[in-house]
Short mmCIF file of C-alpha atoms in Angstrom, two decimals:
data_model
loop_
_atom_site.label_atom_id
_atom_site.label_comp_id
_atom_site.label_asym_id
_atom_site.label_seq_id
_atom_site.Cartn_x
_atom_site.Cartn_y
_atom_site.Cartn_z
CA MET A 1 17.75 -11.15 -30.48
CA ALA A 2 14.92 -9.00 -29.18
CA GLU A 3 15.96 -5.96 -27.20
CA HIS A 4 14.56 -5.56 -23.71
CA PRO A 5 13.22 -2.06 -23.00
CA SER A 6 15.26 -0.09 -20.50
CA PRO A 7 13.54 0.50 -17.17
CA ARG A 8 11.92 3.87 -16.68
CA VAL A 9 13.29 6.28 -14.10
CA THR A 10 11.57 8.61 -11.65
CA PRO A 11 12.51 12.30 -11.33
CA LEU A 12 14.57 11.34 -8.24
CA HIS A 13 16.69 8.70 -10.00
CA ASP A 14 19.93 10.71 -10.08
CA LEU A 15 19.47 11.66 -6.42
CA HIS A 16 19.15 7.99 -5.46
CA VAL A 17 22.38 7.17 -7.29
CA ARG A 18 24.16 10.13 -5.68
CA LEU A 19 23.04 8.90 -2.25
CA GLY A 20 24.59 5.49 -2.91
CA ALA A 21 21.38 3.50 -3.40
CA ARG A 22 21.45 -0.06 -4.66
CA MET A 23 19.04 0.01 -7.58
CA THR A 24 16.82 -2.70 -9.04
CA THR A 25 14.06 -2.96 -11.63
CA PHE A 26 10.62 -2.91 -10.04
CA ALA A 27 7.34 -2.58 -11.99
CA GLY A 28 9.31 -1.37 -14.99
CA TYR A 29 11.22 1.33 -13.06
CA ASP A 30 14.80 1.55 -11.82
CA MET A 31 14.17 1.94 -8.09
CA PRO A 32 16.26 2.04 -4.89
CA VAL A 33 16.15 -1.16 -2.82
CA GLN A 34 18.34 0.22 -0.04
CA TYR A 35 20.95 2.82 0.79
CA PRO A 36 24.41 2.22 2.33
CA GLY A 37 23.05 1.91 5.89
CA GLY A 38 21.00 -1.16 4.97
CA ILE A 39 17.37 -2.23 5.15
CA ARG A 40 17.29 -2.91 8.90
CA SER A 41 18.70 0.51 9.74
CA GLU A 42 16.28 2.25 7.37
CA HIS A 43 13.33 0.31 8.78
CA LEU A 44 14.13 1.16 12.41
CA HIS A 45 14.79 4.79 11.51
CA VAL A 46 11.24 5.09 10.15
CA ARG A 47 9.85 3.57 13.35
CA ASP A 48 11.99 5.93 15.46
CA ARG A 49 12.11 9.17 13.47
CA ALA A 50 11.26 9.63 9.75
CA GLY A 51 12.09 8.18 6.37
CA LEU A 52 11.64 9.60 2.88
CA PHE A 53 10.43 7.24 0.14
CA ASP A 54 10.25 7.79 -3.60
CA VAL A 55 6.93 6.28 -4.72
CA SER A 56 6.75 8.16 -8.01
CA HIS A 57 6.45 4.85 -9.88
CA MET A 58 2.85 4.59 -8.65
CA GLY A 59 0.11 5.89 -10.93
CA GLN A 60 -1.76 9.11 -10.22
CA VAL A 61 -5.04 9.23 -12.16
CA ARG A 62 -7.32 12.27 -12.27
CA ILE A 63 -11.06 11.56 -12.67
CA SER A 64 -12.78 14.71 -13.95
CA GLY A 65 -16.50 15.29 -14.21
CA SER A 66 -19.34 15.62 -11.72
CA SER A 67 -20.40 12.01 -12.28
CA GLY A 68 -16.94 10.52 -11.72
CA ALA A 69 -17.51 9.09 -8.22
CA ARG A 70 -20.87 7.58 -9.18
CA GLU A 71 -19.52 6.00 -12.37
CA LEU A 72 -16.45 4.62 -10.59
CA GLU A 73 -18.66 2.80 -8.10
CA ALA A 74 -19.53 0.27 -10.82
CA LEU A 75 -15.90 -0.89 -10.57
CA THR A 76 -15.45 -0.96 -6.79
CA PRO A 77 -17.45 -1.75 -3.62
CA ALA A 78 -16.02 1.37 -1.98
CA SER A 79 -18.39 4.26 -1.24
CA LEU A 80 -17.00 7.22 -3.18
CA GLN A 81 -20.02 9.48 -3.64
CA GLU A 82 -20.05 10.42 0.06
CA LEU A 83 -16.52 11.84 -0.03
CA ALA A 84 -16.24 15.57 0.63
CA PRO A 85 -13.29 17.65 -0.65
CA GLY A 86 -10.21 16.75 1.36
CA GLN A 87 -11.43 13.29 2.35
CA MET A 88 -9.73 10.05 1.28
CA ARG A 89 -10.80 6.44 1.00
CA TYR A 90 -9.15 3.07 0.38
CA GLY A 91 -10.80 0.96 -2.29
CA LEU A 92 -10.52 -2.15 -4.43
CA PHE A 93 -11.17 -2.70 -8.11
CA THR A 94 -13.00 -6.03 -8.33
CA THR A 95 -13.54 -8.61 -11.05
CA PRO A 96 -16.95 -9.97 -12.15
CA ALA A 97 -16.08 -13.11 -10.15
CA GLY A 98 -15.39 -11.09 -6.99
CA GLY A 99 -11.57 -11.12 -7.04
CA VAL A 100 -9.32 -8.09 -6.62
CA LEU A 101 -7.79 -6.42 -9.69
CA ASP A 102 -5.94 -3.77 -7.69
CA ASP A 103 -6.24 -1.63 -4.58
CA PHE A 104 -6.14 2.15 -4.65
CA MET A 105 -6.44 5.35 -2.65
CA ALA A 106 -9.05 7.91 -3.73
CA VAL A 107 -8.68 11.59 -2.79
CA CYS A 108 -11.63 13.92 -3.24
CA ARG A 109 -10.74 17.35 -4.60
CA ASP A 110 -13.06 20.30 -5.28
CA ASP A 111 -13.60 19.41 -8.94
CA HIS A 112 -12.17 15.90 -9.39
CA LEU A 113 -11.06 12.65 -7.78
CA LEU A 114 -7.42 11.60 -7.68
CA LEU A 115 -6.70 7.88 -7.63
CA VAL A 116 -3.30 6.50 -6.62
CA VAL A 117 -2.85 2.99 -8.03
CA ASN A 118 -0.11 0.37 -7.93
CA ALA A 119 2.79 0.75 -10.34
CA ALA A 120 2.44 -2.70 -11.89
CA CYS A 121 -1.27 -2.10 -12.55
CA VAL A 122 -1.23 1.43 -13.98
CA ALA A 123 -1.96 0.53 -17.62
CA GLN A 124 -4.61 -2.03 -16.63
CA ASP A 125 -6.29 0.35 -14.19
CA VAL A 126 -6.37 3.31 -16.57
CA GLU A 127 -7.90 1.10 -19.27
CA LEU A 128 -10.45 -0.30 -16.79
CA VAL A 129 -11.45 3.15 -15.55
CA GLN A 130 -11.65 4.70 -19.02
CA ALA A 131 -13.87 1.84 -20.20
CA GLY A 132 -16.12 2.16 -17.14
CA LEU A 133 -16.64 5.91 -17.26
CA VAL A 134 -19.51 7.34 -19.29
CA SER A 135 -19.50 11.11 -18.79
CA ALA A 136 -16.41 11.51 -16.61
CA ARG A 137 -12.84 11.42 -17.94
CA ALA A 138 -9.66 9.68 -16.71
CA GLU A 139 -6.18 11.15 -17.17
CA LEU A 140 -2.86 9.65 -16.05
CA LEU A 141 -0.78 12.43 -14.51
CA GLU A 142 2.70 11.68 -15.83
CA ASP A 143 4.02 15.12 -14.85
CA MET A 144 3.66 14.51 -11.09
CA ALA A 145 6.05 12.75 -8.70
CA LEU A 146 5.02 11.20 -5.38
CA LEU A 147 7.05 11.30 -2.16
CA ALA A 148 6.18 9.64 1.16
CA LEU A 149 7.47 11.04 4.46
CA GLN A 150 6.78 8.46 7.17
CA GLY A 151 7.52 8.16 10.87
CA PRO A 152 6.84 9.82 14.24
CA SER A 153 8.92 12.89 13.30
CA ALA A 154 7.11 13.40 9.97
CA GLU A 155 4.67 15.99 11.30
CA ALA A 156 7.35 18.16 12.88
CA VAL A 157 9.52 17.95 9.76
CA LEU A 158 6.78 18.93 7.30
CA ALA A 159 5.23 21.51 9.64
CA GLY A 160 8.64 23.18 9.72
CA MET A 161 8.12 23.91 6.03
CA ALA A 162 4.36 24.48 6.15
CA PRO A 163 2.68 24.75 9.58
CA GLU A 164 -0.74 23.93 8.11
CA ALA A 165 0.43 20.37 7.44
CA ALA A 166 0.02 19.64 11.16
CA GLY A 167 -3.71 20.30 10.82
CA LEU A 168 -4.28 17.33 8.52
CA ARG A 169 -5.63 14.18 10.11
CA PHE A 170 -5.27 10.57 8.96
CA MET A 171 -6.97 9.99 5.59
CA SER A 172 -7.36 13.68 4.78
CA ALA A 173 -5.64 15.81 2.16
CA GLY A 174 -5.21 19.40 1.05
CA GLU A 175 -3.20 21.67 -1.20
CA ILE A 176 -0.16 22.98 0.68
CA GLU A 177 2.63 25.18 -0.65
CA LEU A 178 6.08 23.61 -0.15
CA LEU A 179 9.16 25.56 -1.24
CA GLY A 180 6.86 27.90 -3.14
CA THR A 181 5.18 25.07 -5.08
CA PRO A 182 1.54 24.04 -4.58
CA CYS A 183 1.49 20.31 -3.68
CA LEU A 184 -1.29 17.89 -2.81
CA VAL A 185 -0.41 16.60 0.66
CA SER A 186 -2.29 13.70 2.23
CA ARG A 187 -1.96 12.31 5.74
CA SER A 188 -1.50 8.72 4.70
CA GLY A 189 1.09 6.08 3.89
CA TYR A 190 1.81 2.37 3.89
CA THR A 191 4.09 1.84 6.86
CA GLY A 192 1.71 1.86 9.84
CA GLU A 193 3.35 5.09 10.99
CA ASP A 194 2.03 8.63 10.97
CA GLY A 195 3.12 10.42 7.84
CA PHE A 196 2.35 12.13 4.58
CA GLU A 197 2.31 11.47 0.85
CA ILE A 198 3.16 14.47 -1.32
CA SER A 199 2.20 14.85 -4.98
CA VAL A 200 4.63 17.36 -6.43
CA PRO A 201 5.42 18.45 -10.02
CA ASN A 202 8.28 16.43 -11.51
CA GLY A 203 10.48 19.48 -11.89
CA ARG A 204 10.28 20.33 -8.18
CA ALA A 205 10.59 16.82 -6.76
CA VAL A 206 14.39 16.79 -6.31
CA ALA A 207 14.47 20.19 -4.57
CA LEU A 208 11.71 19.08 -2.18
CA ALA A 209 13.39 15.75 -1.46
CA GLU A 210 16.74 17.43 -0.80
CA ALA A 211 15.11 19.95 1.53
CA LEU A 212 13.39 17.19 3.52
CA LEU A 213 16.61 15.17 3.72
CA GLU A 214 18.43 18.18 5.19
CA HIS A 215 16.44 17.66 8.39
CA PRO A 216 18.51 15.57 10.84
CA ASP A 217 15.55 13.28 11.55
CA VAL A 218 15.03 12.28 7.90
CA GLU A 219 16.87 9.56 6.00
CA PRO A 220 16.20 8.10 2.54
CA VAL A 221 14.48 4.69 2.55
CA GLY A 222 14.23 2.13 -0.25
CA LEU A 223 11.81 -0.56 -1.34
CA GLY A 224 13.32 -3.18 0.98
CA ALA A 225 12.33 -1.38 4.17
CA ARG A 226 9.05 -0.25 2.63
CA ASP A 227 8.14 -3.92 2.29
CA SER A 228 9.20 -4.93 5.80
CA LEU A 229 7.36 -1.92 7.28
CA ARG A 230 4.08 -2.68 5.49
CA LEU A 231 4.37 -6.37 6.47
CA GLU A 232 4.75 -5.46 10.16
CA ALA A 233 1.71 -3.21 9.72
CA GLY A 234 -0.31 -6.12 8.28
CA LEU A 235 -0.92 -4.25 5.01
CA CYS A 236 -1.56 -6.11 1.75
CA LEU A 237 0.74 -5.94 -1.26
CA TYR A 238 -0.97 -6.41 -4.60
CA GLY A 239 0.33 -9.40 -6.54
CA HIS A 240 1.13 -11.15 -3.27
CA ASP A 241 -1.65 -10.80 -0.69
CA LEU A 242 -4.20 -9.56 -3.26
CA SER A 243 -4.99 -10.99 -6.68
CA PRO A 244 -7.93 -11.72 -9.01
CA SER A 245 -8.35 -15.09 -7.24
CA ILE A 246 -8.76 -13.48 -3.79
CA THR A 247 -11.96 -11.73 -2.67
CA PRO A 248 -12.14 -8.73 -0.31
CA ILE A 249 -13.80 -10.93 2.33
CA GLU A 250 -11.04 -13.54 2.15
CA ALA A 251 -8.46 -10.73 2.37
CA ALA A 252 -10.03 -9.44 5.63
CA LEU A 253 -10.80 -6.15 3.87
CA THR A 254 -14.53 -6.21 4.62
CA TRP A 255 -14.17 -2.72 6.12
CA SER A 256 -13.39 -1.33 2.65
CA ILE A 257 -16.92 -2.20 1.44
CA GLY A 258 -19.14 0.82 2.02
CA LYS A 259 -22.27 0.43 4.15
CA ARG A 260 -24.45 1.82 1.36
CA ARG A 261 -22.82 -0.48 -1.19
CA ARG A 262 -23.62 -3.54 0.92
CA GLY A 263 -27.29 -2.73 0.64
CA GLU A 264 -27.52 -1.57 -2.96
CA GLY A 265 -24.75 -3.54 -4.71
CA GLY A 266 -24.07 -2.35 -8.24
CA PHE A 267 -20.35 -3.21 -8.36
CA ALA A 268 -18.33 -5.85 -10.17
CA GLY A 269 -18.42 -9.20 -8.36
CA GLU A 270 -21.27 -8.18 -6.07
CA GLN A 271 -22.92 -11.63 -6.10
CA THR A 272 -19.85 -13.42 -4.70
CA ILE A 273 -18.76 -10.61 -2.41
CA LEU A 274 -22.17 -10.01 -0.82
CA ARG A 275 -22.73 -13.76 -0.42
CA GLN A 276 -19.41 -14.12 1.40
CA LEU A 277 -20.18 -11.00 3.43
CA ALA A 278 -23.38 -12.65 4.65
CA ASN A 279 -22.22 -16.26 4.98
CA GLY A 280 -18.45 -16.08 5.38
CA ALA A 281 -15.60 -17.05 3.05
CA PRO A 282 -13.86 -20.45 2.90
CA ARG A 283 -10.43 -19.00 3.70
CA ARG A 284 -9.02 -15.92 5.37
CA ARG A 285 -5.86 -13.83 5.40
CA VAL A 286 -4.09 -14.14 8.75
CA GLY A 287 -0.86 -13.18 10.42
CA LEU A 288 1.67 -15.93 11.13
CA ARG A 289 4.46 -16.00 13.72
CA PRO A 290 7.07 -18.68 13.03
CA LEU A 291 8.40 -19.99 16.34
CA GLY A 292 12.00 -20.24 15.18
CA ARG A 293 14.30 -17.75 13.46
CA ALA A 294 13.83 -18.89 9.86
CA PRO A 295 11.59 -16.54 7.80
CA ALA A 296 8.66 -18.11 5.95
CA ARG A 297 8.72 -16.96 2.35
CA GLU A 298 5.97 -16.46 -0.21
CA HIS A 299 4.38 -19.69 -1.55
CA SER A 300 5.46 -21.74 1.48
CA GLU A 301 2.75 -24.28 2.32
CA ILE A 302 0.84 -23.97 5.60
CA VAL A 303 0.01 -27.33 7.17
CA GLY A 304 -2.59 -28.09 9.84
CA SER A 305 -2.26 -30.35 12.86
CA ASP A 306 -3.56 -33.29 10.81
CA GLY A 307 -0.83 -32.90 8.20
CA ARG A 308 -3.19 -31.48 5.61
CA VAL A 309 -2.18 -28.43 3.57
CA ILE A 310 -4.56 -25.67 4.70
CA GLY A 311 -3.07 -22.64 3.00
CA GLU A 312 -0.11 -20.73 1.64
CA VAL A 313 2.14 -17.87 2.73
CA THR A 314 1.71 -14.76 0.57
CA SER A 315 4.19 -12.40 2.29
CA GLY A 316 6.98 -13.23 4.70
CA GLY A 317 10.23 -11.90 6.05
CA PHE A 318 12.12 -10.82 9.15
CA SER A 319 10.69 -8.09 11.37
CA PRO A 320 13.39 -5.65 12.54
CA SER A 321 11.02 -4.18 15.12
CA LEU A 322 10.24 -7.56 16.71
CA ASN A 323 13.61 -9.16 15.91
CA ALA A 324 11.69 -12.21 14.69
CA PRO A 325 10.18 -13.60 11.50
CA VAL A 326 6.61 -12.68 10.54
CA ALA A 327 4.37 -13.63 7.64
CA MET A 328 0.88 -13.34 6.21
CA GLY A 329 -1.03 -15.96 4.29
CA TYR A 330 -4.37 -17.58 3.58
CA VAL A 331 -5.69 -20.53 5.57
CA ASP A 332 -8.97 -22.44 5.79
CA VAL A 333 -11.36 -20.35 7.83
CA ASN A 334 -11.63 -23.14 10.44
CA SER A 335 -7.90 -22.76 11.08
CA SER A 336 -7.85 -18.95 11.17
CA GLY A 337 -8.33 -18.40 14.89
CA GLU A 338 -5.64 -16.50 16.78
CA GLY A 339 -3.20 -18.91 18.43
CA THR A 340 -3.93 -21.84 16.10
CA GLU A 341 -0.80 -23.97 15.81
CA VAL A 342 0.35 -24.79 12.27
CA ASP A 343 3.49 -25.83 10.44
CA ILE A 344 5.02 -23.83 7.59
CA ARG A 345 7.12 -25.79 5.12
CA VAL A 346 10.31 -23.78 4.71
CA ARG A 347 12.43 -25.28 1.92
CA GLY A 348 10.50 -28.50 2.41
CA THR A 349 11.06 -28.65 6.17
CA PRO A 350 7.99 -28.21 8.42
CA ARG A 351 8.58 -25.48 11.00
CA PRO A 352 6.12 -24.62 13.80
CA ALA A 353 4.18 -21.36 13.74
CA ARG A 354 1.06 -19.79 15.25
CA VAL A 355 -1.73 -17.77 13.71
CA SER A 356 -1.32 -14.20 14.96
CA ARG A 357 -3.40 -11.07 15.24
CA LEU A 358 -2.68 -8.31 12.70
CA PRO A 359 -0.98 -5.90 12.71
CA PHE A 360 2.22 -7.26 14.18
CA VAL A 361 3.28 -3.74 15.19
CA PRO A 362 0.48 -1.35 16.29
CA ALA A 363 -0.31 1.50 13.90
CA ARG A 364 0.39 5.07 15.01
CA TYR A 365 -1.85 7.11 12.72
CA LYS A 366 -2.95 10.60 13.81
CA ARG A 367 -6.74 10.42 13.75
#
């Protein structure tokens, strides 16, 4: 019988276990789903104060070389060459057919770019980038952990350690010394709340996490609440709301396509993407508000008023902030208007829902 490889662990693994986390395998890593207080409590704590997430399973890729941004633009419709040191940008790797291979964050440093990519796509993305670069070089930083401190108290907590952290604005980054260790701190996250992501050497990650958790406003948060928070914020999850069969236009991520790139092209899938940009796409990602209490889960069919299947749910669950179910999915563009009444087949039973504006819970970024 073939042996299954053991899941990898992050530098914070023993801390999660000590804190009583329920662990599960995610993207090849043993990760915390929740802590003893439960997902709902963790979720609401992030909305009210601050939560600390271990996102060290995500890939951090350094792109070195003066031509790195220009060469990367062959793989993404994002504008990267305009970035100045300290600026960040969200981008998508696209396929020749216009679909999405992965989404990423790019941080411009003085002498390189840092990409943060999804855990399940690390090997694929590194291979893609290495193959696409000519003069620049790609290196996976396996010696760095990644922590996310999210919530309205995040600024006060981190500024208590390093006052200069308060000077960062949304989608900006800088090197900040925390507990005597230089860290790359960005004002970003995936919860819809103000907050920071901190790239810290593996050997210092536990000490930093423990110091942050000593603050009375900070609690540890697992993957369960991370998912419900990003869903309330209307943020896509790769492998669910994004895939090689979904284009940026269909995903309502038109804003991620740089103005210059729209005019000059030169990226994978440009023919399909620019055509849809000009003429529209046949379907669109929308928010959905089921009218009852039953959550609509991924792959549930969305049915129009004429009984025809018009789409599918890609993310769904219960919103602790709204005390109601919410979902996202793709529907025919003619049925994508806010307030459109649809049915969602939950375990085969049609249940009424309405197309909703995204996000479900307003973002509170510090711009």
